Tab-separated table of C-alpha atoms and ligand atoms in Angstrom:
chain	number	residue	atom	x	y	z
A	1	MET	CA	-7.735	56.774	-42.333
A	2	SER	CA	-7.540	60.159	-40.617
A	3	ARG	CA	-4.989	61.085	-38.145
A	4	ASP	CA	-6.704	61.962	-34.461
A	5	SER	CA	-3.719	63.748	-31.997
A	6	THR	CA	-3.430	60.489	-30.333
A	7	GLU	CA	-1.496	59.350	-33.203
A	8	LYS	CA	2.702	58.835	-32.665
A	9	ASP	CA	4.548	58.706	-35.270
A	10	THR	CA	5.660	55.231	-35.971
A	11	ARG	CA	9.516	53.913	-37.164
A	12	ILE	CA	9.679	51.278	-38.762
A	13	LEU	CA	13.923	50.402	-38.657
A	14	ARG	CA	15.490	47.593	-40.070
A	15	ALA	CA	16.776	45.347	-36.870
A	16	ASN	CA	20.065	46.533	-37.059
A	17	ALA	CA	22.308	46.712	-33.669
A	18	ALA	CA	20.665	50.439	-32.582
A	19	ALA	CA	17.763	49.783	-33.923
A	20	ILE	CA	17.106	47.409	-31.420
A	21	ALA	CA	18.502	49.478	-28.966
A	22	ASP	CA	16.021	52.458	-29.580
A	23	ALA	CA	13.593	49.626	-29.694
A	24	GLY	CA	14.952	47.929	-25.623
A	25	GLU	CA	15.405	52.273	-24.827
A	26	VAL	CA	11.328	52.986	-26.117
A	27	LEU	CA	10.072	49.621	-24.283
A	28	ARG	CA	11.937	50.865	-20.523
A	29	ALA	CA	10.381	54.041	-20.423
A	30	GLY	CA	7.052	52.237	-21.582
A	31	GLY	CA	6.919	52.893	-25.478
A	32	LEU	CA	5.273	50.129	-27.390
A	33	ALA	CA	7.445	48.140	-30.241
A	34	ALA	CA	6.584	45.439	-31.987
A	35	PHE	CA	9.684	42.492	-33.143
A	36	PRO	CA	9.810	39.128	-35.132
A	37	THR	CA	9.723	36.323	-33.361
A	38	GLU	CA	9.938	33.040	-35.293
A	39	THR	CA	6.058	32.593	-34.805
A	40	VAL	CA	4.383	35.894	-35.916
A	41	TYR	CA	5.039	39.732	-35.279
A	42	GLY	CA	4.317	40.228	-31.615
A	43	LEU	CA	3.476	44.048	-29.699
A	44	GLY	CA	6.158	44.751	-27.381
A	45	ALA	CA	5.677	46.599	-23.876
A	46	ARG	CA	7.841	45.915	-20.399
A	47	ALA	CA	5.318	43.395	-18.913
A	48	ASP	CA	6.081	44.699	-15.006
A	49	ASP	CA	4.380	48.706	-16.664
A	50	PRO	CA	0.604	48.739	-15.818
A	51	HIS	CA	1.129	51.159	-17.827
A	52	ALA	CA	2.268	50.464	-20.793
A	53	VAL	CA	0.570	47.173	-20.997
A	54	ALA	CA	-2.954	49.568	-20.456
A	55	ALA	CA	-1.782	50.812	-23.405
A	56	LEU	CA	-0.723	47.234	-25.758
A	57	TYR	CA	-4.428	47.085	-24.737
A	58	ALA	CA	-6.166	49.878	-25.817
A	59	ALA	CA	-2.821	50.031	-29.318
A	60	LYS	CA	-4.665	46.343	-30.151
A	61	GLY	CA	-8.298	47.163	-29.534
A	62	ARG	CA	-8.063	43.822	-27.252
A	63	PRO	CA	-10.452	42.668	-24.251
A	64	SER	CA	-8.435	43.085	-21.320
A	65	PHE	CA	-9.902	39.154	-19.815
A	66	ASN	CA	-7.682	38.554	-21.991
A	67	PRO	CA	-3.542	37.637	-20.676
A	68	LEU	CA	-0.562	38.126	-22.868
A	69	ILE	CA	2.304	36.468	-23.283
A	70	ALA	CA	5.744	37.259	-21.301
A	71	HIS	CA	8.893	37.082	-23.158
A	72	VAL	CA	12.182	36.329	-21.508
A	73	ALA	CA	15.149	35.446	-22.582
A	74	SER	CA	16.367	31.938	-20.850
A	75	LEU	CA	14.602	29.385	-18.885
A	76	ALA	CA	16.129	31.527	-15.508
A	77	ALA	CA	14.578	34.303	-16.553
A	78	ALA	CA	11.472	32.662	-16.732
A	79	LYS	CA	12.125	30.316	-13.621
A	80	ARG	CA	11.793	33.731	-11.822
A	81	LEU	CA	7.950	34.892	-12.835
A	82	GLY	CA	6.155	31.100	-12.133
A	83	SER	CA	6.910	28.239	-10.627
A	84	PHE	CA	7.674	25.512	-12.845
A	85	PRO	CA	6.861	21.905	-12.141
A	86	ASP	CA	9.437	18.495	-13.331
A	87	ALA	CA	7.769	17.594	-16.519
A	88	ALA	CA	6.912	21.833	-17.811
A	89	LEU	CA	10.724	22.135	-16.887
A	90	ASN	CA	11.487	19.205	-18.943
A	91	LEU	CA	9.901	20.948	-21.721
A	92	ALA	CA	11.147	23.300	-21.995
A	93	ASP	CA	14.846	22.471	-21.612
A	94	LYS	CA	14.248	20.479	-25.262
A	95	PHE	CA	11.455	23.445	-27.097
A	96	TRP	CA	13.991	26.781	-25.695
A	97	PRO	CA	13.780	28.791	-26.577
A	98	GLY	CA	11.233	28.331	-29.255
A	99	PRO	CA	7.331	28.693	-30.759
A	100	LEU	CA	6.395	26.940	-27.341
A	101	THR	CA	4.003	28.914	-24.520
A	102	ILE	CA	4.162	27.337	-20.529
A	103	VAL	CA	1.274	28.422	-18.754
A	104	VAL	CA	2.470	27.864	-15.011
A	105	LYS	CA	1.639	29.955	-11.387
A	106	ALA	CA	2.764	32.729	-10.919
A	107	THR	CA	5.579	33.461	-8.517
A	108	SER	CA	5.297	36.853	-9.263
A	109	ASN	CA	3.047	39.888	-9.047
A	110	GLU	CA	5.154	42.566	-10.031
A	111	SER	CA	7.577	41.365	-12.990
A	112	VAL	CA	4.412	40.886	-14.713
A	113	CYS	CA	1.878	43.114	-13.810
A	114	GLU	CA	-1.512	41.758	-12.685
A	115	LEU	CA	-2.941	44.003	-16.029
A	116	ALA	CA	-1.082	42.064	-17.967
A	117	ARG	CA	-2.231	38.623	-16.701
A	118	ALA	CA	-6.001	39.792	-16.823
A	119	GLY	CA	-6.088	38.904	-12.444
A	120	LEU	CA	-4.966	35.339	-13.144
A	121	ASP	CA	-3.238	33.800	-10.671
A	122	THR	CA	-0.788	32.164	-13.469
A	123	VAL	CA	1.173	33.339	-16.192
A	124	ALA	CA	1.946	33.040	-19.611
A	125	VAL	CA	5.572	32.767	-20.292
A	126	ARG	CA	7.389	31.710	-23.881
A	127	VAL	CA	11.449	31.986	-24.672
A	128	PRO	CA	11.067	32.366	-28.581
A	129	SER	CA	14.403	31.511	-30.771
A	130	HIS	CA	14.048	34.882	-33.283
A	131	GLU	CA	17.308	36.681	-33.440
A	132	VAL	CA	15.839	39.779	-33.485
A	133	ALA	CA	13.558	38.816	-29.947
A	134	ARG	CA	16.590	37.733	-28.067
A	135	ALA	CA	18.768	40.621	-29.175
A	136	LEU	CA	15.979	42.640	-27.661
A	137	LEU	CA	15.486	40.300	-24.578
A	138	ALA	CA	19.210	40.512	-24.302
A	139	ALA	CA	19.082	44.008	-23.559
A	140	VAL	CA	16.437	45.021	-21.582
A	141	ASP	CA	16.047	43.102	-18.068
A	142	PHE	CA	12.153	43.329	-17.453
A	143	ALA	CA	10.317	40.582	-19.717
A	144	ILE	CA	7.925	42.080	-22.429
A	145	VAL	CA	4.997	40.541	-22.995
A	146	ALA	CA	4.383	40.620	-26.742
A	147	PRO	CA	0.742	39.564	-27.682
A	148	SER	CA	0.381	39.387	-31.928
A	149	ALA	CA	1.175	42.255	-34.001
A	150	ASN	CA	-2.341	43.143	-35.099
A	151	ARG	CA	-5.721	44.363	-34.350
A	152	SER	CA	-7.659	42.285	-32.324
A	153	GLY	CA	-9.771	39.690	-34.335
A	154	HIS	CA	-7.605	39.888	-37.339
A	155	VAL	CA	-4.859	38.200	-38.857
A	156	SER	CA	-1.195	37.481	-37.920
A	157	PRO	CA	1.584	40.006	-38.974
A	158	THR	CA	3.924	37.982	-40.229
A	159	THR	CA	5.687	41.071	-41.576
A	160	ALA	CA	6.814	44.512	-40.074
A	161	GLN	CA	4.172	45.910	-42.900
A	162	HIS	CA	1.594	44.210	-41.384
A	163	VAL	CA	2.358	44.980	-38.431
A	164	ALA	CA	2.019	49.337	-40.155
A	165	ASP	CA	-1.427	48.627	-42.069
A	166	ASP	CA	-3.546	47.038	-38.755
A	167	LEU	CA	-1.841	49.373	-36.030
A	168	GLY	CA	0.527	51.931	-37.574
A	169	GLY	CA	-0.423	54.679	-35.952
A	170	LYS	CA	-0.417	53.241	-33.090
A	171	LEU	CA	2.888	52.058	-31.570
A	172	ASP	CA	6.533	53.456	-31.659
A	173	ILE	CA	8.498	50.967	-33.076
A	174	ILE	CA	8.345	48.964	-35.318
A	175	LEU	CA	11.133	46.279	-35.671
A	176	ASP	CA	11.831	44.760	-39.577
A	177	GLY	CA	13.395	41.246	-39.104
A	178	GLY	CA	12.152	40.049	-42.909
A	179	PRO	CA	8.556	37.197	-42.632
A	180	SER	CA	8.813	35.327	-39.632
A	181	GLN	CA	9.739	32.134	-40.410
A	182	GLY	CA	7.441	29.199	-38.664
A	183	GLY	CA	4.292	31.598	-38.778
A	184	ILE	CA	1.377	30.774	-36.770
A	185	GLU	CA	1.907	31.001	-34.046
A	186	SER	CA	3.075	29.338	-30.210
A	187	THR	CA	2.206	26.183	-29.115
A	188	ILE	CA	0.773	27.146	-25.101
A	189	VAL	CA	1.310	23.918	-22.780
A	190	ASP	CA	-1.000	24.629	-19.223
A	191	PHE	CA	1.166	22.857	-15.889
A	192	SER	CA	-0.641	25.137	-14.039
A	193	GLY	CA	-3.677	22.525	-13.390
A	194	GLY	CA	-2.387	18.930	-12.743
A	195	THR	CA	-1.851	17.049	-15.896
A	196	PRO	CA	-0.827	19.326	-18.947
A	197	ARG	CA	-3.181	20.660	-21.185
A	198	LEU	CA	-3.202	21.790	-24.517
A	199	LEU	CA	-4.371	25.478	-24.574
A	200	ARG	CA	-3.799	25.485	-27.945
A	201	SER	CA	-2.409	24.364	-31.072
A	202	GLY	CA	0.705	25.983	-32.713
A	203	GLY	CA	4.271	26.042	-34.078
A	204	ILE	CA	5.216	23.293	-32.250
A	205	ALA	CA	3.209	20.420	-32.746
A	206	ARG	CA	0.811	17.852	-30.734
A	207	ASN	CA	2.812	14.508	-31.435
A	208	GLU	CA	5.858	16.136	-30.540
A	209	ILE	CA	4.856	17.599	-26.966
A	210	GLU	CA	2.903	14.540	-26.397
A	211	ASN	CA	6.414	12.846	-26.905
A	212	PHE	CA	7.826	14.830	-23.197
A	213	THR	CA	4.843	15.128	-21.754
A	214	GLY	CA	2.119	11.735	-22.216
A	215	PRO	CA	-1.502	12.585	-23.993
A	216	LEU	CA	-2.507	16.470	-23.591
A	217	ALA	CA	-5.690	17.544	-21.463
A	218	ALA	CA	-7.963	19.021	-23.883
A	219	ALA	CA	-8.714	23.292	-22.880
A	220	ASN	CA	-11.780	23.616	-21.078
A	221	LYS	CA	-13.980	25.635	-23.500
A	222	ASP	CA	-16.231	27.643	-20.981
A	223	GLU	CA	-12.753	29.818	-20.062
A	224	VAL	CA	-12.925	32.993	-21.740
A	225	SER	CA	-9.223	32.830	-20.283
A	226	ALA	CA	-7.466	29.845	-22.413
A	227	PRO	CA	-6.788	31.529	-25.306
A	228	GLY	CA	-8.200	31.267	-28.888
A	229	MET	CA	-11.159	30.314	-27.281
A	230	MET	CA	-13.133	33.571	-28.632
A	231	ALA	CA	-14.423	31.352	-31.900
A	232	SER	CA	-13.542	34.052	-33.939
A	233	HIS	CA	-9.791	34.977	-34.374
A	234	TYR	CA	-7.646	36.020	-36.960
A	235	ALA	CA	-10.730	36.863	-39.849
A	236	PRO	CA	-10.475	38.176	-42.887
A	237	LYS	CA	-12.219	40.567	-44.258
A	238	ALA	CA	-13.763	37.429	-47.226
A	239	LYS	CA	-16.050	35.498	-46.462
A	240	LEU	CA	-13.924	31.347	-45.940
A	241	ARG	CA	-15.350	28.464	-47.049
A	242	LEU	CA	-12.822	25.378	-45.810
A	243	ASP	CA	-12.244	22.153	-47.337
A	244	ALA	CA	-13.300	23.262	-50.126
A	245	SER	CA	-12.705	21.567	-53.549
A	246	GLY	CA	-13.353	24.003	-56.135
A	247	ALA	CA	-14.042	27.855	-56.274
A	248	ASN	CA	-16.711	30.237	-57.792
A	249	ALA	CA	-15.934	32.958	-60.170
A	250	SER	CA	-16.974	35.481	-57.473
A	251	GLU	CA	-14.103	33.051	-55.021
A	252	ALA	CA	-10.363	33.631	-54.789
A	253	TYR	CA	-8.945	30.195	-54.011
A	254	LEU	CA	-6.596	28.723	-51.536
A	255	ALA	CA	-4.897	25.868	-53.045
A	256	PHE	CA	-2.593	22.855	-51.011
A	257	GLY	CA	-1.037	20.651	-52.933
A	258	PRO	CA	-2.151	20.309	-57.151
A	259	ILE	CA	-4.684	22.606	-57.930
A	260	PRO	CA	-8.054	20.869	-59.467
A	261	ALA	CA	-9.458	21.286	-62.040
A	262	ALA	CA	-12.598	22.567	-59.971
A	263	ALA	CA	-10.864	26.166	-58.709
A	264	GLN	CA	-10.392	27.205	-62.418
A	265	ASP	CA	-12.680	30.125	-62.569
A	266	ALA	CA	-11.040	31.278	-59.060
A	267	LYS	CA	-10.506	35.073	-59.266
A	268	LYS	CA	-7.169	35.070	-57.161
A	269	ILE	CA	-5.250	31.165	-56.444
A	270	MET	CA	-2.878	31.171	-54.739
A	271	ASN	CA	-0.583	28.168	-53.358
A	272	LEU	CA	-0.404	27.509	-49.844
A	273	SER	CA	2.141	24.596	-50.938
A	274	SER	CA	1.829	23.045	-54.426
A	275	GLY	CA	4.219	19.666	-52.742
A	276	GLY	CA	1.323	19.446	-50.153
A	277	ASN	CA	4.142	20.694	-47.257
A	278	LEU	CA	2.110	22.048	-43.590
A	279	THR	CA	5.409	24.421	-42.276
A	280	GLU	CA	5.346	25.624	-46.096
A	281	ALA	CA	1.689	26.361	-45.847
A	282	ALA	CA	1.618	27.218	-41.784
A	283	ALA	CA	5.074	29.861	-43.043
A	284	ASN	CA	2.472	31.683	-45.876
A	285	LEU	CA	-0.808	31.241	-44.452
A	286	TYR	CA	-1.460	34.548	-43.061
A	287	ALA	CA	0.266	36.092	-45.469
A	288	TYR	CA	-1.299	34.827	-48.945
A	289	LEU	CA	-4.859	35.235	-46.539
A	290	ARG	CA	-4.454	38.754	-46.565
A	291	ALA	CA	-2.939	39.717	-49.934
A	292	LEU	CA	-6.252	37.349	-51.234
A	293	ASP	CA	-8.400	39.725	-48.246
A	294	ALA	CA	-6.686	43.024	-50.074
A	295	SER	CA	-7.862	41.554	-53.424
A	296	SER	CA	-10.976	42.010	-52.084
A	297	VAL	CA	-12.972	39.449	-52.706
A	298	GLU	CA	-16.465	38.537	-51.891
A	299	GLY	CA	-15.492	34.977	-50.665
A	300	ILE	CA	-11.416	32.514	-50.198
A	301	ALA	CA	-12.587	28.707	-50.826
A	302	ILE	CA	-9.597	26.842	-49.293
A	303	ALA	CA	-8.886	23.672	-50.098
A	304	PRO	CA	-8.534	20.912	-47.797
A	305	ILE	CA	-5.692	20.438	-45.388
A	306	PRO	CA	-4.615	17.447	-43.057
A	307	GLY	CA	-5.469	17.892	-39.736
A	308	GLU	CA	-2.279	16.374	-38.648
A	309	GLY	CA	1.387	17.422	-37.503
A	310	LEU	CA	0.924	21.240	-37.856
A	311	GLY	CA	-2.083	20.781	-39.868
A	312	GLU	CA	-3.678	20.770	-36.292
A	313	ALA	CA	-2.877	24.088	-35.518
A	314	ILE	CA	-3.419	25.296	-39.209
A	315	ARG	CA	-6.620	23.937	-38.879
A	316	ASP	CA	-7.550	25.467	-35.889
A	317	ARG	CA	-6.695	28.971	-37.627
A	318	LEU	CA	-9.147	28.477	-40.206
A	319	ALA	CA	-12.055	27.098	-38.257
A	320	ARG	CA	-11.436	30.446	-36.455
A	321	ALA	CA	-11.312	32.693	-39.317
A	322	ALA	CA	-14.165	30.881	-40.637
A	323	ALA	CA	-16.364	31.510	-37.781
A	324	PRO	CA	-19.396	33.825	-37.958
A	325	LYS	CA	-18.181	37.749	-36.594
B	1	TXA	O1	3.034	32.926	-31.414
B	1	TXA	C1	3.421	33.607	-30.396
B	1	TXA	O2	2.545	33.145	-29.608
B	1	TXA	C2	3.066	35.009	-29.873
B	1	TXA	C3	3.825	36.008	-30.885
B	1	TXA	C4	4.115	37.144	-30.586
B	1	TXA	O3	5.486	34.989	-29.445
B	1	TXA	N1	2.047	35.362	-29.955
B	1	TXA	C5	1.197	35.434	-29.280
B	1	TXA	O4	-0.255	36.196	-28.218
B	1	TXA	O5	-0.137	35.450	-30.071
B	1	TXA	P1	-1.473	36.346	-28.502
B	1	TXA	O6	-1.682	37.367	-26.984
B	1	TXA	O7	-1.815	36.793	-29.607
B	1	TXA	O8	-1.825	34.634	-27.460
B	1	TXA	C6	-2.072	34.699	-26.276
B	1	TXA	C7	-2.693	33.904	-26.594
B	1	TXA	C8	-3.838	34.624	-26.111
B	1	TXA	O9	-5.003	33.622	-26.491
B	1	TXA	C9	-3.974	34.077	-24.557
B	1	TXA	O10	-5.673	34.115	-23.934
B	1	TXA	C10	-3.245	33.163	-23.856
B	1	TXA	O11	-2.812	33.203	-24.503
B	1	TXA	N2	-2.154	33.485	-22.227
B	1	TXA	C11	-2.051	34.563	-21.914
B	1	TXA	N3	-1.692	34.307	-21.059
B	1	TXA	C12	-2.500	33.306	-21.083
B	1	TXA	C13	-2.964	31.842	-18.676
B	1	TXA	N4	-2.657	32.872	-18.358
B	1	TXA	N5	-3.296	31.221	-19.197
B	1	TXA	C14	-4.146	30.404	-20.311
B	1	TXA	N6	-3.634	31.087	-21.385
B	1	TXA	C15	-2.881	32.597	-21.647
B	2	MG	MG1	-3.361	36.985	-31.121
């Protein structure tokens, strides 16, 4: 790909203390720094700087009607951004730091700028648990908005190399903290309305959340602002075939559990989890989709994944990855 004059020199740095301090400086000055979280890598910008946020949308090619998640160091910092009802506080207490994003009414128009909220009167907030993300948040005195650090619509990144492959030349620093352990984005629960709604299934399974909130209402399918509502998302180039009990010779097979005889002819086989473990499958999902896509197969046939626990989020992402573009 040819470099144009607007390209940046992207530095990939091992995420030690000096590199984290550098990334904090880059963000403070309005630049873009990618960092690991326990779910996927995020592309960070300071949340209170509309110019930095505009550059972030441009770097990802993300439509600016799709709002961003503000990352903060603590519940105390989160409370400065929005108004948390008791039920939201209970959930935050239980799952933060961790892969949970909470949507509440925004109480500050500046801390997370209007552009980052896509003009909504709500704000999505999360306290990540990854130690590099925590150190970065501790080094700055603003919230960091961070969508997944992929080209808009593409598969989310779980390594620094994935970020470089998608966005190299478009950001200043990539902090390399090794592969993300969770592998699937945060669960998003919306408390801005009355009853809590599940806007996106993710790294914390629905039943774990419902233990605290009671039954979660579904997201409104017509709402553009609701996350992941765009049908085609998380998409590789190859055509995906879901719930496939086998594969033909022009396809790759992404297995879950024992590999069926009907998949033996596949061009390439990878196994999300040979023991049928959903946590392991979530952690491998995006890296394996990228790897199979890079092996230039026409299609990827994917084994049936059970829908319980983390399987709900895995199936959701696969359905979006398979949707017509
Ligand atoms: O695990 C994660 O959440 C990762 C890491 C980097 O933290 N981030 C992530 O960000 O997945 P992103 O931008 O790829 O997805 C955020 C989703 C979007 O689908 C967006 O529509 C939704 O959050 N969102 C953000 N603010 C919202 C709001 N105020 N109301 C409803 N949805 C919101
Ligand atoms: Mg994303």
